Short mmCIF file of C-alpha atoms in Angstrom, two decimals:
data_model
loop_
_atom_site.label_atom_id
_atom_site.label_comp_id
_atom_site.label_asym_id
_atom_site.label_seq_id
_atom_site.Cartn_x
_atom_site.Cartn_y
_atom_site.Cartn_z
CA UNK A 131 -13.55 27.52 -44.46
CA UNK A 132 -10.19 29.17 -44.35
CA UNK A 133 -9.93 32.69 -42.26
CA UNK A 134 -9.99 35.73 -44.79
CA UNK A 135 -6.57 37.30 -44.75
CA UNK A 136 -7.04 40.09 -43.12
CA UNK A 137 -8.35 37.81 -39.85
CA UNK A 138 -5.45 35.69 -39.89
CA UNK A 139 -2.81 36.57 -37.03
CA UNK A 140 -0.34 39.22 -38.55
CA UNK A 141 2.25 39.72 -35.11
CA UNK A 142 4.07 36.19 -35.00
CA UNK A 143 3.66 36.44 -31.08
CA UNK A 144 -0.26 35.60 -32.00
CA UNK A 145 0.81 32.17 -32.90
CA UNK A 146 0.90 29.77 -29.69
CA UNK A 147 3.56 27.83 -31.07
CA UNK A 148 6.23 30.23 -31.56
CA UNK A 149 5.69 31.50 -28.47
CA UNK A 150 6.28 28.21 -26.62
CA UNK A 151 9.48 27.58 -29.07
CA UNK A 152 10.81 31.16 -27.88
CA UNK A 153 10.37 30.09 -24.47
CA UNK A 154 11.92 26.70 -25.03
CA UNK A 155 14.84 28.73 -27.15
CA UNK A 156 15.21 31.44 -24.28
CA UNK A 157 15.73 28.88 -21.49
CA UNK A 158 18.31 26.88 -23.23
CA UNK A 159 20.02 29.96 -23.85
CA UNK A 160 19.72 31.04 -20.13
CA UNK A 161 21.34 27.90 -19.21
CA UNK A 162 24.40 27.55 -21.64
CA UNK A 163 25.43 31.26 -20.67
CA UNK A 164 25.23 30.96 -17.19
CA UNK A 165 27.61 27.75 -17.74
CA UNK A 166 29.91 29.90 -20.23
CA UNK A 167 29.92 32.66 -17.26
CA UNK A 168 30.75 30.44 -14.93
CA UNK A 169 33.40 27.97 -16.25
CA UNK A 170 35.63 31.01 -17.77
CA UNK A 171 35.61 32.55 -13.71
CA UNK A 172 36.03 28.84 -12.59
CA UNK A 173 38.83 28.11 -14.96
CA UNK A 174 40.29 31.42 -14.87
CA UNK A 175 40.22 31.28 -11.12
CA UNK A 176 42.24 28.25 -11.22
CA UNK A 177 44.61 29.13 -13.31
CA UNK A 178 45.32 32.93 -14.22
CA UNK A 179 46.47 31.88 -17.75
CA UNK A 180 44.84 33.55 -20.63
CA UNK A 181 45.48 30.87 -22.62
CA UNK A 182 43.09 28.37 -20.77
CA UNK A 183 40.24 30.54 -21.41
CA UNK A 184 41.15 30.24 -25.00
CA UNK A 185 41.27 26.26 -24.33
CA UNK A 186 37.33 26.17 -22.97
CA UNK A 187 36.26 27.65 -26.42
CA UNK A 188 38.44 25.01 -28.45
CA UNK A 189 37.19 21.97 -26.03
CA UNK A 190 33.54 23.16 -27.34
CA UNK A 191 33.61 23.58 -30.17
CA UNK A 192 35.67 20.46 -31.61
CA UNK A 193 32.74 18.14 -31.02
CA UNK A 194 30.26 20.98 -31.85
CA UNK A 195 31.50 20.86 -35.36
CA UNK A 196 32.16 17.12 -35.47
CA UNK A 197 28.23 16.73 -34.53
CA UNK A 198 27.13 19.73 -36.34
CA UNK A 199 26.28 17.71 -40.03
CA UNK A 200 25.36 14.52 -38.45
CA UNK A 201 22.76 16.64 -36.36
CA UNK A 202 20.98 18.30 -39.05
CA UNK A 203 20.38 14.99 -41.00
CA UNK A 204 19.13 14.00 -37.96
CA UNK A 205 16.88 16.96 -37.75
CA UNK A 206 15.56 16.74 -40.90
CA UNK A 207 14.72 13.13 -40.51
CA UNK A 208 13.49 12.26 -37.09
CA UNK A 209 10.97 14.18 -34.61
CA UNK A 210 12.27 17.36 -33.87
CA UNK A 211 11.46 17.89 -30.31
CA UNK A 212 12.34 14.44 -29.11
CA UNK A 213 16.31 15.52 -30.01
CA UNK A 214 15.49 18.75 -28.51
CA UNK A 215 14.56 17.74 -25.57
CA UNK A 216 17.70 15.05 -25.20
CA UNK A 217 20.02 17.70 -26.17
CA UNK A 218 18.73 19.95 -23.74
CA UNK A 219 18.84 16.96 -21.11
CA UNK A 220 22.72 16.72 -22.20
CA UNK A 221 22.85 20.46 -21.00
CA UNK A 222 21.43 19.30 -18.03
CA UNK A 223 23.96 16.66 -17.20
CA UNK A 224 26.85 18.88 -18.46
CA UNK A 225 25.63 21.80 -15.66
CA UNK A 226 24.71 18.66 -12.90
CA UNK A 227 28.81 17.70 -13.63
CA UNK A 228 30.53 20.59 -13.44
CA UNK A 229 28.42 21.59 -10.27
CA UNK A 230 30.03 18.24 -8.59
CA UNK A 231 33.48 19.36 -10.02
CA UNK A 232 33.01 22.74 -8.12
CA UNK A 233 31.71 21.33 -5.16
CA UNK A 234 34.94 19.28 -5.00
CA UNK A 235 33.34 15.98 -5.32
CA UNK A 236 35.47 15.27 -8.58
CA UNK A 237 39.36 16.08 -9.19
CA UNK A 238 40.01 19.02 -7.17
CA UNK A 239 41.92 21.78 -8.45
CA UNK A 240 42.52 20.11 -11.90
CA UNK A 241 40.73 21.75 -14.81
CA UNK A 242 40.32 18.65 -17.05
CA UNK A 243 37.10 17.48 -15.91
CA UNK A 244 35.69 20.94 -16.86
CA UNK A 245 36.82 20.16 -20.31
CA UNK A 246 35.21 17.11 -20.47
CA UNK A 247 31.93 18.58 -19.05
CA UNK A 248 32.44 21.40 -22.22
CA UNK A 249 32.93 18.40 -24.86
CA UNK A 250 29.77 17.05 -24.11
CA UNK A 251 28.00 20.68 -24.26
CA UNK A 252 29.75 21.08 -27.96
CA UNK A 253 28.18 17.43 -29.09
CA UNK A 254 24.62 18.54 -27.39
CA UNK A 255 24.91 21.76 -28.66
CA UNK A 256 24.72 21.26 -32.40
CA UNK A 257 21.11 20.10 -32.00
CA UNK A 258 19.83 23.27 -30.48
CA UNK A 259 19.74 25.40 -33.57
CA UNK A 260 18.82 23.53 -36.14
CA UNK A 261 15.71 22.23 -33.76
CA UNK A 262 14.91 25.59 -33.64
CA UNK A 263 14.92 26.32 -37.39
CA UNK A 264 13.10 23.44 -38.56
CA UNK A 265 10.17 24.06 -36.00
CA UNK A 266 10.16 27.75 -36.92
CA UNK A 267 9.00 27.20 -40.75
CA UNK A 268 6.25 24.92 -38.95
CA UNK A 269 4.83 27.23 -36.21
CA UNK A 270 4.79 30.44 -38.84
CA UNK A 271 3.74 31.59 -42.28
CA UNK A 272 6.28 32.55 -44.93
CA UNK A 273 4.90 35.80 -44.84
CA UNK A 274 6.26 36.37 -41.33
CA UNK A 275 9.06 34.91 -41.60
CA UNK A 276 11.21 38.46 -41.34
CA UNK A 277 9.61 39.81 -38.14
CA UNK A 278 9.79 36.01 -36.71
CA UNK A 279 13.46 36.08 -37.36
CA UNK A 280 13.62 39.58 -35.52
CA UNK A 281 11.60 38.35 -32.44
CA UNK A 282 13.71 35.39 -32.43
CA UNK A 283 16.77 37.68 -32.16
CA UNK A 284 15.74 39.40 -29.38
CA UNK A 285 14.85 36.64 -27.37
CA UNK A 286 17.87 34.80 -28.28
CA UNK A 287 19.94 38.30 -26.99
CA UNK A 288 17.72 38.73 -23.97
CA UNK A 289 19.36 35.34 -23.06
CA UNK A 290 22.65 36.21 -23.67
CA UNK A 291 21.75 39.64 -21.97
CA UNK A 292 20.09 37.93 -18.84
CA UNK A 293 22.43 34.93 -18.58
CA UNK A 294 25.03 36.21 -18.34
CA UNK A 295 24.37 38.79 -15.89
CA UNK A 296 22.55 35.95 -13.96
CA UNK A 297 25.65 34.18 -13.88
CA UNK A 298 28.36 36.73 -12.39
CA UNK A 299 25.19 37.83 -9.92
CA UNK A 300 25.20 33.93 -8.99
CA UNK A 301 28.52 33.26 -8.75
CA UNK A 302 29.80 36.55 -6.81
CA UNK A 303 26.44 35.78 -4.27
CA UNK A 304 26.18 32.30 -3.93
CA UNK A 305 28.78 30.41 -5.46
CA UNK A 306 30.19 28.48 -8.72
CA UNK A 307 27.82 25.36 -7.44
CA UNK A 308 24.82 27.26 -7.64
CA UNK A 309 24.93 28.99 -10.41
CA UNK A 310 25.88 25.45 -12.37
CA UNK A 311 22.61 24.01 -10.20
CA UNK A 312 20.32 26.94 -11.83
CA UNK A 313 21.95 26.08 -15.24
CA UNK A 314 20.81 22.35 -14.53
CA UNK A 315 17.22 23.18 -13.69
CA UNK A 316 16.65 25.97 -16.74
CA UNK A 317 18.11 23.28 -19.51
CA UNK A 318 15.52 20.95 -17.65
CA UNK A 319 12.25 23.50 -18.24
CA UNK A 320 13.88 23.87 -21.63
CA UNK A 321 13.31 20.72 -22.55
CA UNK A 322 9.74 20.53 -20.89
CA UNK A 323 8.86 23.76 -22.83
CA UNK A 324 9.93 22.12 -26.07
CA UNK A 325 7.57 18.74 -25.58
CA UNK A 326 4.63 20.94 -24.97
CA UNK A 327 4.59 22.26 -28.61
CA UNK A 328 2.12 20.69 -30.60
CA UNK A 329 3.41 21.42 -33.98
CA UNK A 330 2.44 18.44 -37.40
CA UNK A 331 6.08 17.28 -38.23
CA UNK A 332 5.37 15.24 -41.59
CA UNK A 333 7.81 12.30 -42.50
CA UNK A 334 10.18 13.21 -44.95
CA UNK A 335 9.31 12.84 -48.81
CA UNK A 336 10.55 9.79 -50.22
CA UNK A 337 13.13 6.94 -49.06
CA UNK A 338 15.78 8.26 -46.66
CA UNK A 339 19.06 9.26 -48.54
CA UNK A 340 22.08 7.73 -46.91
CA UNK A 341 23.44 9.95 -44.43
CA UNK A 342 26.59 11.38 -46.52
CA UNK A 343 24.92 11.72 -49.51
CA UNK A 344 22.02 13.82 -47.74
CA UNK A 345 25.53 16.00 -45.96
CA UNK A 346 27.12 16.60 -49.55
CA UNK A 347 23.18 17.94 -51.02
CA UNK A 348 22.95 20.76 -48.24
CA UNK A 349 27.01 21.44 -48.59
CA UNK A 350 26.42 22.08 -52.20
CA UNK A 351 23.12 24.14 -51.78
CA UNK A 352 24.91 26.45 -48.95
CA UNK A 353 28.34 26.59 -51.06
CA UNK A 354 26.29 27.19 -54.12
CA UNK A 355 24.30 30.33 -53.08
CA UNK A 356 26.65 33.66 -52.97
CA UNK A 357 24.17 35.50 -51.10
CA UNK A 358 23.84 32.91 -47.96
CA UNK A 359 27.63 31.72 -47.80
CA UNK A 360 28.78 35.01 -48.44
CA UNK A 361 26.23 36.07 -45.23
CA UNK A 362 28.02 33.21 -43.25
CA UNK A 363 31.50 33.28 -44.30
CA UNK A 364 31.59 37.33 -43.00
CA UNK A 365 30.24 36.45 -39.57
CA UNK A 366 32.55 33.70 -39.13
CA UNK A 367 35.61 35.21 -39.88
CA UNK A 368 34.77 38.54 -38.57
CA UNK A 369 33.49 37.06 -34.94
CA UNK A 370 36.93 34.67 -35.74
CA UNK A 371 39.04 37.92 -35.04
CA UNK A 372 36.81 39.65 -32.87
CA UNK A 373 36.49 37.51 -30.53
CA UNK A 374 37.22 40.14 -27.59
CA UNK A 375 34.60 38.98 -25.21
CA UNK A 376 36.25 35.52 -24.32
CA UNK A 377 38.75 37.48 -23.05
CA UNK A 378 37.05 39.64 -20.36
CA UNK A 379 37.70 37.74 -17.44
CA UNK A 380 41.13 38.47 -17.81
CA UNK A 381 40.09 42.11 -18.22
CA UNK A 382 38.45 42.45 -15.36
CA UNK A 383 41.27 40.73 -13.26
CA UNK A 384 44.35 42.57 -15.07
CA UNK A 385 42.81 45.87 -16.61
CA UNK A 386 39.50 46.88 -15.38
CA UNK A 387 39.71 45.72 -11.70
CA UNK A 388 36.23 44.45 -11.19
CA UNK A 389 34.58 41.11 -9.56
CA UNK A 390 32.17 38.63 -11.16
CA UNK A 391 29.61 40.86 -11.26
CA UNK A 392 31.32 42.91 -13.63
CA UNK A 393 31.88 40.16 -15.86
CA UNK A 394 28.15 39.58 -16.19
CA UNK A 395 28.13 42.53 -17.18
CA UNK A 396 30.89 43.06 -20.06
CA UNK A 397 29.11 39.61 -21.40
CA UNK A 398 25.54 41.27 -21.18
CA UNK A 399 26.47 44.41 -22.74
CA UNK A 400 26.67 43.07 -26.22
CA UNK A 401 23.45 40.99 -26.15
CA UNK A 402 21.95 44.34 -24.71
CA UNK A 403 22.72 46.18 -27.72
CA UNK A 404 21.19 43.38 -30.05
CA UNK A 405 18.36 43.38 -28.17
CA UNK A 406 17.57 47.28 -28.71
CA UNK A 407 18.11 46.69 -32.58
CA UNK A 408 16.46 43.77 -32.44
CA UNK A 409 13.43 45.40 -31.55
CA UNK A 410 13.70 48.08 -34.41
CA UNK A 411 13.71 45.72 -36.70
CA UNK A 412 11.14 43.53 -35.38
CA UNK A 413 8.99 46.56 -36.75
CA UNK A 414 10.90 48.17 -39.52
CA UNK A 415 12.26 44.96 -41.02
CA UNK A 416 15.11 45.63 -43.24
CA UNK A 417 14.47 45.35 -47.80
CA UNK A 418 16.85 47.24 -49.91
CA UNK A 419 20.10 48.01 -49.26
CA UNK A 420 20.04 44.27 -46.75
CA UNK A 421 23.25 43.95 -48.26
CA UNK A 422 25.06 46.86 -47.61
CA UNK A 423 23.72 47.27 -44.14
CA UNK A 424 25.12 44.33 -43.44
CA UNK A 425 28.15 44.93 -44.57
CA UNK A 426 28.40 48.13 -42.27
CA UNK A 427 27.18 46.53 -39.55
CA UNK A 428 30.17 44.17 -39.15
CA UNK A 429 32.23 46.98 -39.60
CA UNK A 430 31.02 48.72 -37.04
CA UNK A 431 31.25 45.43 -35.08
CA UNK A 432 35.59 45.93 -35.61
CA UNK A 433 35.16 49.25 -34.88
CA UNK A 434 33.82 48.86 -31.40
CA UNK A 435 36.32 45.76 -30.96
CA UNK A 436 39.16 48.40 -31.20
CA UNK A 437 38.15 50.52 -28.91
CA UNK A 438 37.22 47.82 -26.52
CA UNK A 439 40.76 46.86 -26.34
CA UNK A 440 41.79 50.44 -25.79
CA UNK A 441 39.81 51.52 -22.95
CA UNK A 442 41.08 51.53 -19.38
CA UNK A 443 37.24 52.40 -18.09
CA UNK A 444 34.69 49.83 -16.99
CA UNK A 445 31.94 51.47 -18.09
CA UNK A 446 33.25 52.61 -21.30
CA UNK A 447 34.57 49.68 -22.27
CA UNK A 448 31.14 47.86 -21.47
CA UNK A 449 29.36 50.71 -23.89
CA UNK A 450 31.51 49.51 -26.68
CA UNK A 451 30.62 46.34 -26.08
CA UNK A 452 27.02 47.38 -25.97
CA UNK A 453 27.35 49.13 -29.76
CA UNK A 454 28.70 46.22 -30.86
CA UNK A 455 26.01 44.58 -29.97
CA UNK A 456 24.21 46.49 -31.61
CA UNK A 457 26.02 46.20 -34.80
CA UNK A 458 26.13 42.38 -34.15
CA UNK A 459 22.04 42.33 -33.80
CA UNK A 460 21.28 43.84 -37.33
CA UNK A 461 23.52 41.39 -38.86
CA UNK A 462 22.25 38.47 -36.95
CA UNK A 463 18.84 39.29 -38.28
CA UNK A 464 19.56 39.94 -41.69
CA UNK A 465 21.45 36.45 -41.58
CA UNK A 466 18.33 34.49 -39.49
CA UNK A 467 15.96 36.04 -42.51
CA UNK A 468 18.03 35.32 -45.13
CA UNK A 469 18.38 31.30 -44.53
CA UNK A 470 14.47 31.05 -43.68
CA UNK A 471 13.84 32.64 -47.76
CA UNK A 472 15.95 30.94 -49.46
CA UNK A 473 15.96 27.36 -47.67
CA UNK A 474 13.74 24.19 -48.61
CA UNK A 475 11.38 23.29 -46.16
CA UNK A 476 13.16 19.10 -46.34
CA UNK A 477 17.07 20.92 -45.74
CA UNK A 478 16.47 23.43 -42.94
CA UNK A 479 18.29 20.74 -40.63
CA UNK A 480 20.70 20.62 -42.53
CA UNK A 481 21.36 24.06 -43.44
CA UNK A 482 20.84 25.18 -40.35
CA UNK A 483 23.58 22.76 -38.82
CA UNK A 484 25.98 24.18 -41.85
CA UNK A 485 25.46 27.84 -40.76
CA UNK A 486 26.10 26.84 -37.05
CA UNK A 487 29.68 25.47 -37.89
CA UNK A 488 29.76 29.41 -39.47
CA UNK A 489 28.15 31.08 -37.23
CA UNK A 490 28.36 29.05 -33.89
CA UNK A 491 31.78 27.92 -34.15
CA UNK A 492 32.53 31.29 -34.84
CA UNK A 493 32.64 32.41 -31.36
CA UNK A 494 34.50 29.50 -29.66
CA UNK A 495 37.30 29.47 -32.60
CA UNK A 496 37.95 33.04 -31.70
CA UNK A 497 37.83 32.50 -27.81
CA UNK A 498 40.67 29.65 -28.41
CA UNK A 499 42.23 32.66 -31.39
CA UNK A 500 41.99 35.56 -28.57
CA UNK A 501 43.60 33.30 -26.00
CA UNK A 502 46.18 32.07 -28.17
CA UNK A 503 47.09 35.33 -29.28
CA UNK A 504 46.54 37.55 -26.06
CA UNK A 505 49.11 35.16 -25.06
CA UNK A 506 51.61 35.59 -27.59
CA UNK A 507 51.28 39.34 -27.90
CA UNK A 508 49.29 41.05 -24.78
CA UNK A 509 45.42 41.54 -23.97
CA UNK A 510 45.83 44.45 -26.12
CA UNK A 511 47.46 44.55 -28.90
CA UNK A 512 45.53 40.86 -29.44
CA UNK A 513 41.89 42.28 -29.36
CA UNK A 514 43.25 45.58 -31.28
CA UNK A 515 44.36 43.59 -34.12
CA UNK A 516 41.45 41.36 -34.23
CA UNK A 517 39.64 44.31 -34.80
CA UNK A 518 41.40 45.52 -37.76
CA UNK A 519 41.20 42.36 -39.66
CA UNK A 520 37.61 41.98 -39.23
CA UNK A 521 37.58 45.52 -41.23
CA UNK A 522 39.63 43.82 -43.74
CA UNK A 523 37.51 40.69 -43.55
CA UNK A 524 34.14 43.43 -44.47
CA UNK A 525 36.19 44.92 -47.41
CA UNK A 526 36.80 41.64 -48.82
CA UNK A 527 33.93 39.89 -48.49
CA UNK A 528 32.47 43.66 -50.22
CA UNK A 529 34.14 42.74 -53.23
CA UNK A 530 34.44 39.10 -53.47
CA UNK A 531 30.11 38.90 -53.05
CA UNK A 532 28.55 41.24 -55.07
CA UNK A 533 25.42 40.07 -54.65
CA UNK A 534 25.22 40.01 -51.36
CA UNK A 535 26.62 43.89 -51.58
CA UNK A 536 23.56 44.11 -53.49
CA UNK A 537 21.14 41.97 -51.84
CA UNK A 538 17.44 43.04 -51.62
CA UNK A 539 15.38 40.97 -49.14
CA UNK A 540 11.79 41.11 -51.10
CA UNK A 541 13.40 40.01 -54.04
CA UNK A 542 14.60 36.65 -52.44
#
């Protein structure tokens, strides 16, 4: 006999699964930052050239977006946590290589075997997310959906909180080669995590579609919902433009005068914020007026971006880049909820893999963007402009999606 409603577990963090899929999402997270940390000081280090920063992000996120589709149909089609756990054991060997390249053991002083090492994190990558999706409609009721997508948050920002930090801290102490060796054995207990979750993942309904043909049907469902590609189409372009952070180690070397450590923490500071919003929400989970939150909340994000760029201080400079955080956290969850309501339980590979060439080539577009343009222009005049057209980017996205001005999450 089925539990009466009121006995059935009403915090997500009752359900086993999701907590072992946090843990298996939070470790993998832990890892990749530590490597972004890292190889921006390492590069950096070797070169001083603003512009090579901006060349990490592009060497990502090629392959990330070449992969991206390919991975969702495979997502939606074969176990889920077997590809987990091999994309997390391609983190692995990225961290295990670039360790050897700062040890010396491969090509030293050149910078083009860390590329290589970041290509194969970009192809690994794009299974990471929508692995995580898919399992999430599995390990939770629809009903919790919201507050799932708000725990999820935070421990997706306490990652980007802790590894970075973890990364300048292990790099300024012990070394580039550690800190890649720690990245190494954190994608590995990802991946461990991930094969302990005992989660029913039924075939898919009916004969396989051919692989393009199963692409174009989640392309058209994405492109053919205003709300969700309007949701998607703001974060990429405004994260596109303000793409500030990429840029810090070049702050801390030519503005702010600070070591590794400090780097840590300008790239904590933002997760930090989401993770203090994403905690607020986690409990008062956002209804009417989703819409127009979210459209304040990336123009906040420009806001802070600005004055970023303007500040001589450390520690003011890192509290902007805490706030936008914060504004960055209520959008991310109004996003996450919005693509668990509205997508079919057979595309959430799929879509998933579609939002991560929005939303997670976002962030290495604008790191090769910032570079490219702090070159061409100055630290900051480029992060001061990419934070006025991200306000322009919120006005027009305002007007051209209506309904997503308007959106109401309990009527999705």
């Amino acid at each position: 006999m089925d539990a009466a409603p009121d006995a059935l577990p009403r915090s997500p963090l009752q359900h086993g699964g999701f907590r072992i899929l946090l843990g298996y999402r939070l470790a993998a997270i832990l890892s990749y930052q530590i490597v972004a940390v890292t190889v921006g000081w390492h590069v950096y280090e070797l070169t001083r050239d603003t512009f090579a920063l901006g060349l990490v992000g592009l060497a990502e996120v090629l392959p990330y977006i070449g992969m991206a589709l390919f991975a969702g149909y495979l997502v939606d089609h074969l176990p889920k946590r077997r590809l987990g756990a091999l994309a997390t054991a391609g983190l692995c060997s990225t961290a295990v290589l670039l360790a050897l390249i700062a040890a010396g053991w491969i090509a030293p002083g050149s910078t083009w075997p860390i590329y290589a090492a970041i290509v194969l994190t970009g192809l690994v990558r794009a299974f990471l997310t929508p692995v995580y999706t898919a399992l999430f409609a599995r390990v939770l009721p629809r009903d919790l959906f919201a507050r799932g997508a708000s725990i999820g948050s935070v421990a997706f920002q306490m990652g980007l909180v802790c590894g970075p930090a973890m990364g300048g801290l292990l790099v300024g102490l012990a070394g580039k080669t550690v800190a890649y060796g720690v990245a190494a054995a954190l994608a590995l207990a990802s991946g461990a995590v991930l094969l302990a979750l005992r989660v029913e993942e039924p075939p898919a309904a009916g004969p396989r579609a051919p692989v393009f043909a199963s692409i174009g049907e989640g392309l058209r469902f994405v492109f053919g919902n205003q709300v969700m590609l309007g949701a998607q189409a703001l974060d990429l372009f405004a994260v596109l433009f303000g793409g500030a952070i990429s840029l810090a180690p070049a702050f801390i070397h030519e503005i702010l005068h600070y070591g590794p450590e400090g780097l840590g923490i300008l790239r904590a500071a933002p997760a930090l914020g989401a993770v203090v919003v994403g905690l607020v929400l986690a409990r008062h989970t956002p209804g009417r007026n989703a819409g127009r939150l979210l459209l304040w909340a990336v123009a906040g994000f420009g806001l802070c971006i600005i004055g970023f760029g303007l500040s001589r201080s450390f520690w003011l400079s890192a509290f902007f880049l805490l706030l936008s955080g914060v504004c960055d956290g209520v959008s991310v969850v109004l996003r996450s909820t919005i693509m668990q309501l509205v997508t079919p339980d057979g595309m959430r590979g799929r879509v998933a893999s579609i939002n991560g060439i929005f939303i997670g080539s976002s962030n290495e577009l604008g790191a090769f963007y910032a570079g490219s343009m702090a070159r061409l222009l100055g630290l900051v005049p480029a992060v001061v402009l990419g934070g006025c057209v991200t306000l322009g980017v919120v006005a027009t996205t305002a007007v051209k999606a209506p309904k997503l001005r308007r959106l109401d999450l309990g009527k999705l």
